[in-house]
Coordinates of C-alpha atoms in Angstrom, one line a residue:
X28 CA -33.0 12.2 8.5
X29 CA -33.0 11.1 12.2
X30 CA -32.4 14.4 14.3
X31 CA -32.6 12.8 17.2
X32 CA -29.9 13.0 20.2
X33 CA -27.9 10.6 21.9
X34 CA -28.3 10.8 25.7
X35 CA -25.5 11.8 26.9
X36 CA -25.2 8.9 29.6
X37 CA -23.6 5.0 29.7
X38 CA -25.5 2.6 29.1
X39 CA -24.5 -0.9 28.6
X40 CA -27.5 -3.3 26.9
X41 CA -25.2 -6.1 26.1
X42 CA -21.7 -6.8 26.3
X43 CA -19.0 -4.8 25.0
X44 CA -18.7 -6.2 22.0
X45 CA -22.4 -7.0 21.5
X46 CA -23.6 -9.4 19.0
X47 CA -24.1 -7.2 16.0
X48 CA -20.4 -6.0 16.7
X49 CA -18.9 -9.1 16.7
X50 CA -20.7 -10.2 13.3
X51 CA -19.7 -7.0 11.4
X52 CA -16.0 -7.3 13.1
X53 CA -16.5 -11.1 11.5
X54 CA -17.2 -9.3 8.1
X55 CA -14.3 -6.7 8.6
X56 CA -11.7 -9.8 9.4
X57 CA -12.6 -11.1 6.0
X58 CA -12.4 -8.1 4.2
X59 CA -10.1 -5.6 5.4
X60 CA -6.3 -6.1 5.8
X61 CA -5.3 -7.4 9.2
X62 CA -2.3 -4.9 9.1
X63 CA -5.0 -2.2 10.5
X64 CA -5.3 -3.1 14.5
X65 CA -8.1 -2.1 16.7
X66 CA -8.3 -0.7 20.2
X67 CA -12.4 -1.8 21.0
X68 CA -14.0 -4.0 18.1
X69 CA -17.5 -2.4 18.7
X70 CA -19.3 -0.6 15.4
X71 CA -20.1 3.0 15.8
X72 CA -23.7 4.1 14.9
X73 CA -24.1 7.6 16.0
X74 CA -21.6 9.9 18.0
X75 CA -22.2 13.1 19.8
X76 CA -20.8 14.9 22.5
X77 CA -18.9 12.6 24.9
X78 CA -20.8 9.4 23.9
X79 CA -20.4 6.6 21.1
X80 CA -24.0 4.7 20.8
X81 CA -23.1 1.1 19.1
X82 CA -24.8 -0.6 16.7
X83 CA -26.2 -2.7 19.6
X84 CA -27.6 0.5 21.2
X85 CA -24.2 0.2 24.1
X86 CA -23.4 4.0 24.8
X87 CA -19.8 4.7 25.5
X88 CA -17.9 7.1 27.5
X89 CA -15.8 8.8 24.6
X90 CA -11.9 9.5 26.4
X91 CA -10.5 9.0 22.6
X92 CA -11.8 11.2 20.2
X93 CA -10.9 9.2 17.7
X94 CA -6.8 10.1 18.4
X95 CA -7.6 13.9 19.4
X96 CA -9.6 14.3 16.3
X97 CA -13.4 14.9 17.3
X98 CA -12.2 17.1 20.1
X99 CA -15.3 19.8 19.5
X100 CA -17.7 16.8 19.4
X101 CA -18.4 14.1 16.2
X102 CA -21.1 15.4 15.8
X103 CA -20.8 19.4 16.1
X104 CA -23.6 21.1 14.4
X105 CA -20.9 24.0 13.5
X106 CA -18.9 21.7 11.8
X107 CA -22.1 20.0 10.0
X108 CA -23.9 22.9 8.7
X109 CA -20.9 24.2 6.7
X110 CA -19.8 20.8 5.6
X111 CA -23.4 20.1 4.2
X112 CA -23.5 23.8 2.6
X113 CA -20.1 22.9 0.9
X114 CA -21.4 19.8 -0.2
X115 CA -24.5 21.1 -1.6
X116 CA -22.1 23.6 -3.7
X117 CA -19.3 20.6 -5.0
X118 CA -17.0 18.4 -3.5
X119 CA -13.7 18.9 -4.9
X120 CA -11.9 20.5 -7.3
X121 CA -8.4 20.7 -6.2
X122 CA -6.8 23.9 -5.1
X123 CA -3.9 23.4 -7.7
X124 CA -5.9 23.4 -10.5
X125 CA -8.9 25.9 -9.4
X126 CA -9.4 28.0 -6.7
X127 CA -12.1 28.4 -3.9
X128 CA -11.5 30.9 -0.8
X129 CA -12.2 28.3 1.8
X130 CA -8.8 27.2 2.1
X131 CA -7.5 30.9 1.9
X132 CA -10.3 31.6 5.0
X133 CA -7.9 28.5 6.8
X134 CA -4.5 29.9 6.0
X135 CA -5.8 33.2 7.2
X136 CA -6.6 32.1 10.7
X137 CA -4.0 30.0 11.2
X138 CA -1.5 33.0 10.3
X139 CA -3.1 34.8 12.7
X140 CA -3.4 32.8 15.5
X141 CA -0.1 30.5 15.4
X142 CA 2.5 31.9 18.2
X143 CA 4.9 34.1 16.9
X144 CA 4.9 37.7 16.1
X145 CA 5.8 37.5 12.3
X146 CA 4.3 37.5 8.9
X147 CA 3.2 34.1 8.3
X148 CA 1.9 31.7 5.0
X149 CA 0.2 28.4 5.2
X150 CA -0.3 25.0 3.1
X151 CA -2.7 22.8 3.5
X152 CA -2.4 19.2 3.5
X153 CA -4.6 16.0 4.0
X154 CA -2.5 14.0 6.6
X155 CA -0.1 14.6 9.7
X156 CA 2.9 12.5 8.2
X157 CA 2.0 14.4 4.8
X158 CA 2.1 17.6 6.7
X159 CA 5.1 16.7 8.6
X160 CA 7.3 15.7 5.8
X161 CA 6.1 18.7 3.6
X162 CA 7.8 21.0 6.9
X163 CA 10.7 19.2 6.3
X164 CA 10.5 19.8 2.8
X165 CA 10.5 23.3 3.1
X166 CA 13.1 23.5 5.7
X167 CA 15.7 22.1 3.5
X168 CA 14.4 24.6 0.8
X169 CA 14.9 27.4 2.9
X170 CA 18.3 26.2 4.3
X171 CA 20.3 23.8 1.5
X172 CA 20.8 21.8 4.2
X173 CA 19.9 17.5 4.5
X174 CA 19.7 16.7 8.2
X175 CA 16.4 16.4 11.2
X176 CA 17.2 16.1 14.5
X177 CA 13.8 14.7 16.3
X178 CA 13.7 13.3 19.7
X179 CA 13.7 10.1 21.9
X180 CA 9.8 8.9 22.3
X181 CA 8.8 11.0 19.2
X182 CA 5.6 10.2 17.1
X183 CA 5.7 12.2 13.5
X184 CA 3.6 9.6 11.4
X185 CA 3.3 6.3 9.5
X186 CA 5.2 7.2 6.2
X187 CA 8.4 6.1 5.2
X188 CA 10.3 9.7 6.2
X189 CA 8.2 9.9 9.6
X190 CA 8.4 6.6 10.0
X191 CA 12.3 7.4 10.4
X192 CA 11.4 10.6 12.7
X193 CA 9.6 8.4 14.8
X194 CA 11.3 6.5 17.6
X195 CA 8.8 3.5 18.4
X196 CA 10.0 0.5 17.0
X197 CA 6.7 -1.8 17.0
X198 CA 4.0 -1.4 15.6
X199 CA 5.3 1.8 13.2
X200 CA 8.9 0.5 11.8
X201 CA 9.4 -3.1 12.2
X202 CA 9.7 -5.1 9.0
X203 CA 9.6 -1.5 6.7
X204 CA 12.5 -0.7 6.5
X205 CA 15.4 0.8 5.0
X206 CA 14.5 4.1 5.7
X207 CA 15.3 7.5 4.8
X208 CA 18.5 8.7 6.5
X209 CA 20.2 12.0 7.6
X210 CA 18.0 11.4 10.7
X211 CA 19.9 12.2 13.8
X212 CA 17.8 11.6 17.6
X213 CA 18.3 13.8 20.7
X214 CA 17.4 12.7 24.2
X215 CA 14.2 14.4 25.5
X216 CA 14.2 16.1 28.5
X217 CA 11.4 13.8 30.0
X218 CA 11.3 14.4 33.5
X219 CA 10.3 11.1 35.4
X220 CA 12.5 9.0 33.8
X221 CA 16.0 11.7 33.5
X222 CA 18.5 9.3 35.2
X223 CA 19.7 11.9 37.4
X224 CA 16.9 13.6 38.4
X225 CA 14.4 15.9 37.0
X226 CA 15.4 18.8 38.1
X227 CA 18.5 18.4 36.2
X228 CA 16.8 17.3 32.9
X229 CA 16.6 20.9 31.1
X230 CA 19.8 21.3 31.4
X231 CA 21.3 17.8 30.9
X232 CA 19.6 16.9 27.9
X233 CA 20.3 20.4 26.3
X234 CA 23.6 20.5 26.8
X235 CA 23.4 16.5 25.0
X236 CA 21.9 18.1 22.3
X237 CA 24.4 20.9 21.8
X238 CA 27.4 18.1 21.9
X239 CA 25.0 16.4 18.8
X240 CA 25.0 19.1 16.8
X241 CA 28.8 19.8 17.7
X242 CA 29.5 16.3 16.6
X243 CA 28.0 16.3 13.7
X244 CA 28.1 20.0 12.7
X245 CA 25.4 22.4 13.7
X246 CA 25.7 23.6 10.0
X247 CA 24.1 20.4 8.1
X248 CA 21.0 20.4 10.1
X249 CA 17.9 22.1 8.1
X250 CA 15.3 21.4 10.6
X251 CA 14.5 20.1 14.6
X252 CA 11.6 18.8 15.1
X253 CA 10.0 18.2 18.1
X254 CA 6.1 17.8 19.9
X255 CA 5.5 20.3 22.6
X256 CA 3.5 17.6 24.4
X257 CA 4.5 13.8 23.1
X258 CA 1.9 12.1 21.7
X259 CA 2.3 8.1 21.1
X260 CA 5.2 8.2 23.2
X261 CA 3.3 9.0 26.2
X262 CA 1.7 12.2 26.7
X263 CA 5.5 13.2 27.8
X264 CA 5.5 16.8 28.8
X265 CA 9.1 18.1 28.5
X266 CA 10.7 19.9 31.5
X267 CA 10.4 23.3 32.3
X268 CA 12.3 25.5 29.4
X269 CA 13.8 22.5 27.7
X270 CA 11.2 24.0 24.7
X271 CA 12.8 27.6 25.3
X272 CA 16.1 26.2 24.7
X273 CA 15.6 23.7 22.0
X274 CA 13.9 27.2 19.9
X275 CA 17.0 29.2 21.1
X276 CA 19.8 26.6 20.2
X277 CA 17.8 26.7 16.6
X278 CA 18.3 30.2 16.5
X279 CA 21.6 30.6 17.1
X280 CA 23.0 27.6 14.0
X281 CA 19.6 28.8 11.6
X282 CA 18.2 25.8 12.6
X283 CA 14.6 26.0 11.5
X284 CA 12.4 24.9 14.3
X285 CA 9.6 22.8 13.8
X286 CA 6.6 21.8 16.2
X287 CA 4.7 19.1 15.6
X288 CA 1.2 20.2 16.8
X289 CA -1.0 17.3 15.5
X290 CA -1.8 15.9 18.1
X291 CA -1.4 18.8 20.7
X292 CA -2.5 21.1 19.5
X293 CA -6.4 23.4 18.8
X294 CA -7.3 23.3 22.2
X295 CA -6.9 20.2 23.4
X296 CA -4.4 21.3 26.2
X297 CA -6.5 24.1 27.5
X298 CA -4.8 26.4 25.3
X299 CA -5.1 26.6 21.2
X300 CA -1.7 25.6 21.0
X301 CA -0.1 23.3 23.0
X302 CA 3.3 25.5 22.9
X303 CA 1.7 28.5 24.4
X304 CA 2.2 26.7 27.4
X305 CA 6.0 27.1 26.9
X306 CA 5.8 30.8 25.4
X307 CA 7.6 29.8 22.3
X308 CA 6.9 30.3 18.8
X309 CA 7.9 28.1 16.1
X310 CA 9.2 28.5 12.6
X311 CA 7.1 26.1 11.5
X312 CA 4.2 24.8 13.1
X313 CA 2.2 21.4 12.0
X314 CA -1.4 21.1 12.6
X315 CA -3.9 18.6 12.5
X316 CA -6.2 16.3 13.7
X317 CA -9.0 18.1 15.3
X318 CA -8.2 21.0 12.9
X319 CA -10.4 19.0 10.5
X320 CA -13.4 18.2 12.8
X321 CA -13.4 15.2 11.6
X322 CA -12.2 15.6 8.2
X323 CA -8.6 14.9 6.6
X324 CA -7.2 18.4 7.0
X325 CA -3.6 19.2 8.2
X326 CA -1.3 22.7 8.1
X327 CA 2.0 23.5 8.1
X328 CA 2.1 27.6 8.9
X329 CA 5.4 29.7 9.3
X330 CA 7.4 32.4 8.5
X331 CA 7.0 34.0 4.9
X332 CA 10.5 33.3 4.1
X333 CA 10.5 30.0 4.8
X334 CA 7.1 28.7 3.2
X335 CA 8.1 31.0 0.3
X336 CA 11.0 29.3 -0.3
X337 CA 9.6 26.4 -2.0
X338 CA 9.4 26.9 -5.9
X339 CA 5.8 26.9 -7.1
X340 CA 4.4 23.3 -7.9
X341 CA 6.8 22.0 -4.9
X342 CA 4.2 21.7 -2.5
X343 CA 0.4 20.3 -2.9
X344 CA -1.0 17.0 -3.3
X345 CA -4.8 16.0 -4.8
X346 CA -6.8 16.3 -1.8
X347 CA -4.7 18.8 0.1
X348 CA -7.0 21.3 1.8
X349 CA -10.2 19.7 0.0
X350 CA -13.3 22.1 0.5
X351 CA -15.7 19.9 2.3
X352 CA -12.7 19.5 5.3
X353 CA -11.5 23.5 4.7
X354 CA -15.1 24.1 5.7
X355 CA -15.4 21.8 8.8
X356 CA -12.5 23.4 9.7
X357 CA -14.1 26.8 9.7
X358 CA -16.7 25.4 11.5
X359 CA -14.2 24.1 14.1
X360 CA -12.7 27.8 14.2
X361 CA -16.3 29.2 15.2
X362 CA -17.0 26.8 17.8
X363 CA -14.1 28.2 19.5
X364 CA -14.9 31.5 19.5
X365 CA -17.0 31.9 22.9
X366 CA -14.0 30.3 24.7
X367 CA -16.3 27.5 26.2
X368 CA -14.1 24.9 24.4
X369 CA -10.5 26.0 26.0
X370 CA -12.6 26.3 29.4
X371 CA -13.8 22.8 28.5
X372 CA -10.3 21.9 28.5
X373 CA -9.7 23.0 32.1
X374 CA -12.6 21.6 33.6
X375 CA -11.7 18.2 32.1
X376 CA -7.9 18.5 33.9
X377 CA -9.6 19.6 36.8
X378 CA -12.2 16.4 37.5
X379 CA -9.1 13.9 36.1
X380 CA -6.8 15.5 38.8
X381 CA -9.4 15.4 41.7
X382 CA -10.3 11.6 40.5
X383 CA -7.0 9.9 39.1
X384 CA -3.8 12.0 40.7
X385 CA -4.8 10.3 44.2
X386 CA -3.8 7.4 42.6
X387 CA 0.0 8.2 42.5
X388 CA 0.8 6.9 45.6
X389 CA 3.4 4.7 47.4
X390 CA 1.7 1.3 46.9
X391 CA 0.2 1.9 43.4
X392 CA 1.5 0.8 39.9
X393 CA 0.8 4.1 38.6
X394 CA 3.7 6.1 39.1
X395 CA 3.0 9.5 37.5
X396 CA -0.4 11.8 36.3
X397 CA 0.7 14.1 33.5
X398 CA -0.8 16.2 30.8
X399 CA -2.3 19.6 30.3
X400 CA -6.4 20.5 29.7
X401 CA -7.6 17.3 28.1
X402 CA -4.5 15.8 27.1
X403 CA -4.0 13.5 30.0
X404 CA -2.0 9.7 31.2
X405 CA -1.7 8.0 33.9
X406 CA 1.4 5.5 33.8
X407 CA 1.6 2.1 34.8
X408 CA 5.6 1.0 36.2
X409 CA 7.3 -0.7 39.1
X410 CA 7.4 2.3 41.8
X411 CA 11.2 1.3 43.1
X412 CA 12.6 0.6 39.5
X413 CA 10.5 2.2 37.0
X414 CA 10.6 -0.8 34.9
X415 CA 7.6 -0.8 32.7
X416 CA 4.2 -2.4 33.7
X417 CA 2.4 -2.9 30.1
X418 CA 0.2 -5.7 31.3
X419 CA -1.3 -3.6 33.6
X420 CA -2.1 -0.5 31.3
X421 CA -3.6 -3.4 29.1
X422 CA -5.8 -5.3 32.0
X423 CA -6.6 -1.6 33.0
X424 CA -7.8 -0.7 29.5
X425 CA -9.8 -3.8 28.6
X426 CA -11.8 -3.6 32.0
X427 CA -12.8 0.1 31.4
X428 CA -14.1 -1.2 27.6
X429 CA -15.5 -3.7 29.2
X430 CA -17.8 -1.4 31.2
X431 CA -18.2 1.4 28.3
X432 CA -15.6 3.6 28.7
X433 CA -13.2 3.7 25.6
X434 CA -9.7 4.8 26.9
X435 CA -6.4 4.1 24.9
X436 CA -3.0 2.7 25.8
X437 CA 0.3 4.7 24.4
X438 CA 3.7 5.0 25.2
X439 CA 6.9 3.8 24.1
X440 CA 6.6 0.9 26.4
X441 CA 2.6 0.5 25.8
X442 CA 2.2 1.4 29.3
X443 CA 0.3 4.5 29.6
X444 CA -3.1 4.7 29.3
X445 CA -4.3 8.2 27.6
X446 CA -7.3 10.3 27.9
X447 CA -8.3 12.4 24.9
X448 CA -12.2 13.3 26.4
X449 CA -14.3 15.7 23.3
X450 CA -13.9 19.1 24.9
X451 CA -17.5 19.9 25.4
X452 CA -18.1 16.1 27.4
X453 CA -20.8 16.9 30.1
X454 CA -19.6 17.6 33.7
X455 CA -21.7 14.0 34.7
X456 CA -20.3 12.0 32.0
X457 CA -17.1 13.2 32.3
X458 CA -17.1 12.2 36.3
X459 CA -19.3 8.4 35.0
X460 CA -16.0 7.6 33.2
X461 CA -13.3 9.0 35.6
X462 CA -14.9 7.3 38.3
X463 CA -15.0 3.6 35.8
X464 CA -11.3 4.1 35.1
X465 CA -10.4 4.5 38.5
X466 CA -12.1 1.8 39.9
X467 CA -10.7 -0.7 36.9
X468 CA -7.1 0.6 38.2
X469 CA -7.9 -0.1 41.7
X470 CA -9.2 -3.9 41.1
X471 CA -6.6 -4.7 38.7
X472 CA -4.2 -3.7 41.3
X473 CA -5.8 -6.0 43.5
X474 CA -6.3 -9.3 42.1
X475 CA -2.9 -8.5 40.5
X476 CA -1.3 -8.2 44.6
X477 CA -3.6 -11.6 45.1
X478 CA -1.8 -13.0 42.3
X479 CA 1.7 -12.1 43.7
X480 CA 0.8 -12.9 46.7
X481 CA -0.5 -16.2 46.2
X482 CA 2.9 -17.1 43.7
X483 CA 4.9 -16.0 46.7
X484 CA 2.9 -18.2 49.1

């Protein structure tokens, strides 16, 4: 087996794609649905730390992690040396039919370590919208009641339920329709673009969200679900205690309250989970992504009562907490341990402010720098309006592939262009890339003033 690493610098040896790329894209158009989009056409080879090597030996600046996933590395040797002990012992089983004490070994940690000072269970599942709607599931167990109130901007997944959670019309709902109902949305408290002001926000949008549940009675709503960092719909980062009093409006009607940490969450904002931030516990949290390491592995984790309320058989699917991905996870949980991954985090915010907040400035498109840790956008919009600039998040985007860094574009308007760097990227690397992405925003701004300029001429 080649042990070899990948040097941990860009390198560009053809263009991005290069010819091998474009052949095996060739071979992909005429063999995979085109219902599956892609963000860079270029074919991975090998992956570690902050770098993607091609198959035409192109080494990429890695700010995606493959959506958050790969945040302690593709390639972490914690994460590989379980996964290829598991492997050596069997594959699968399913936990429903037999038992093995990997996935108990996950329940456990995540019981212990979720926010909230309560007695906890957990269930494993394979996906985020599977996890999701399996929360939901158990909140109308618990309660007898129908209803989810979820959020403008929210992302909670591509299936039919969380299709109907989510809020982004195209790509995720258009043409899929009818879906499920007794979905009900609530503004979010999303401070740049609160029409009067973001101070006023918190208490604005809660006191919207208390005349919603007036309206339609506090008393048929099971569950509220929310992210505690929006994912898709921007890298939105609520305003201050709009969390707090989302968690204590549930309180008070026996709401159950649900955060949706797949995306936020295991470290990516500098702390495990992204509502620590906010100092509020859930009653159900949903975790995912990079609590697989790479493999399909997703949580929901709450209160005893609630996850107990299910009757046995109601929850579980074939592949839900499979062993090989229980024990990447447990290789995920070790390389956390030394706390150089959550200081990771911090270092990453700290070069991205010192290279990209500079940008936000009275003649610039990009009109606001948010995130936390390594959860970071920058978004693109007309500074006197705020109407949204897509085109430039776009142009932006395809001249950072073009020089080999891979960046992604989110939002509900498609213009915000979102940094997701591996926690353990290299302080060099990490600077390479900033340094690229600033530079693409810069001369797309220009030649996009020549432009003007010249139409206005």
């Amino acid at each position: 087996m080649d042990t070899a690493t990948v040097p941990q610098t860009r390198l560009l040896r053809t263009s991005i794609p290069g010819p091998r790329s474009r052949a095996l894209h060739a071979e992909r158009v005429r063999q995979v649905s085109s219902g599956f989009g892609i963000t860079l056409p270029v074919f991975i080879e090998r992956a570690e730390g902050g770098i993607l090597q091609d198959v035409d030996g192109n080494r990429i600046i890695d700010f995606a992690s493959g959506i958050a996933v790969t945040s302690v590395g593709a390639a972490n040797p914690l994460v590989q040396t379980r996964v290829s002990e598991q492997l050596a012992r069997f594959t699968h089983t399913c936990f429903m039919v037999t038992e093995y004490d990997s996935f108990t070994a996950v329940c456990a940690w995540l019981n212990a370590r979720t926010p909230g000072d309560f007695e906890k269970r957990t269930a494993l599942f394979s996906t985020g919208s599977e996890a999701v709607e399996n929360a939901i599931k158990i909140a109308r167990a618990a309660t007898g009641r129908a209803k989810v109130l979820v959020f403008d901007d929210a992302y909670h997944g591509r299936s039919l339920l969380t299709m109907a959670m989510t809020a982004k019309e195209n790509p995720y709902k258009i043409t899929f329709g009818p879906f499920p109902t007794e979905i009900v949305r609530a503004p979010m408290a999303a401070p740049l673009r609160w029409p009067s002001g973001a101070e006023n926000a918190t208490a604005e949008a809660l006191a919207r969200v208390e005349a919603i549940l007036a309206e339609q009675g506090p008393e048929t709503f099971a569950a509220m679900v929310i992210e505690p960092i929006q994912g898709e719909g921007g890298f939105i980062v609520p305003a201050p205690g709009f969390l707090a009093g989302l968690r204590d409006l549930a309180t008070r009607h026996g709401i159950v309250f649900v955060l949706d940490e797949v995306q936020a969450g295991m470290g990516g904002t500098g702390t495990m989970f992204a509502s620590e931030h906010e100092g509020v516990a859930a009653d159900l949290l949903v975790t995912g992504k990079a609590l697989g390491g790479g493999l399909p592995l997703t949580a929901v984790t709450g209160r005893v009562e609630l996850m107990n309320a299910v009757h046995a058989g109601g929850l579980g699917g074939t592949y839900a907490g499979n062993p090989l991905a229980c024990a990447a996870a447990l290789g995920v949980f070790e390389a956390f341990e030394n706390g150089d991954l959550l200081a990771g985090a911090l270092r990453i915010e700290s070069a991205a402010r010192r290279i990209l907040e500079p940008l936000v400035a009275e003649d610039s498109p990009i009109v606001d720098f948010r995130g936390r840790g390594a959860m970071l956008a920058i978004e693109f919009a007309d500074r006197a309006t705020l109407e949204p600039r897509p085109e430039l998040a776009t142009a932006v985007a395809a001249r950072c592939h073009s020089e080999g860094v891979l960046v992604l574009v989110c939002g509900t308007y498609g213009n915000v262009i979102r940094l997701l760097p591996p926690l353990l990227i290299g302080q060099d690397l990490l600077d390479d890339g900033l340094l690229v992405l600033r530079r693409a925003v810069e001369s797309v701004h220009a030649e996009q003033s020549v432009d003007a300029g010249a139409v206005h001429a």
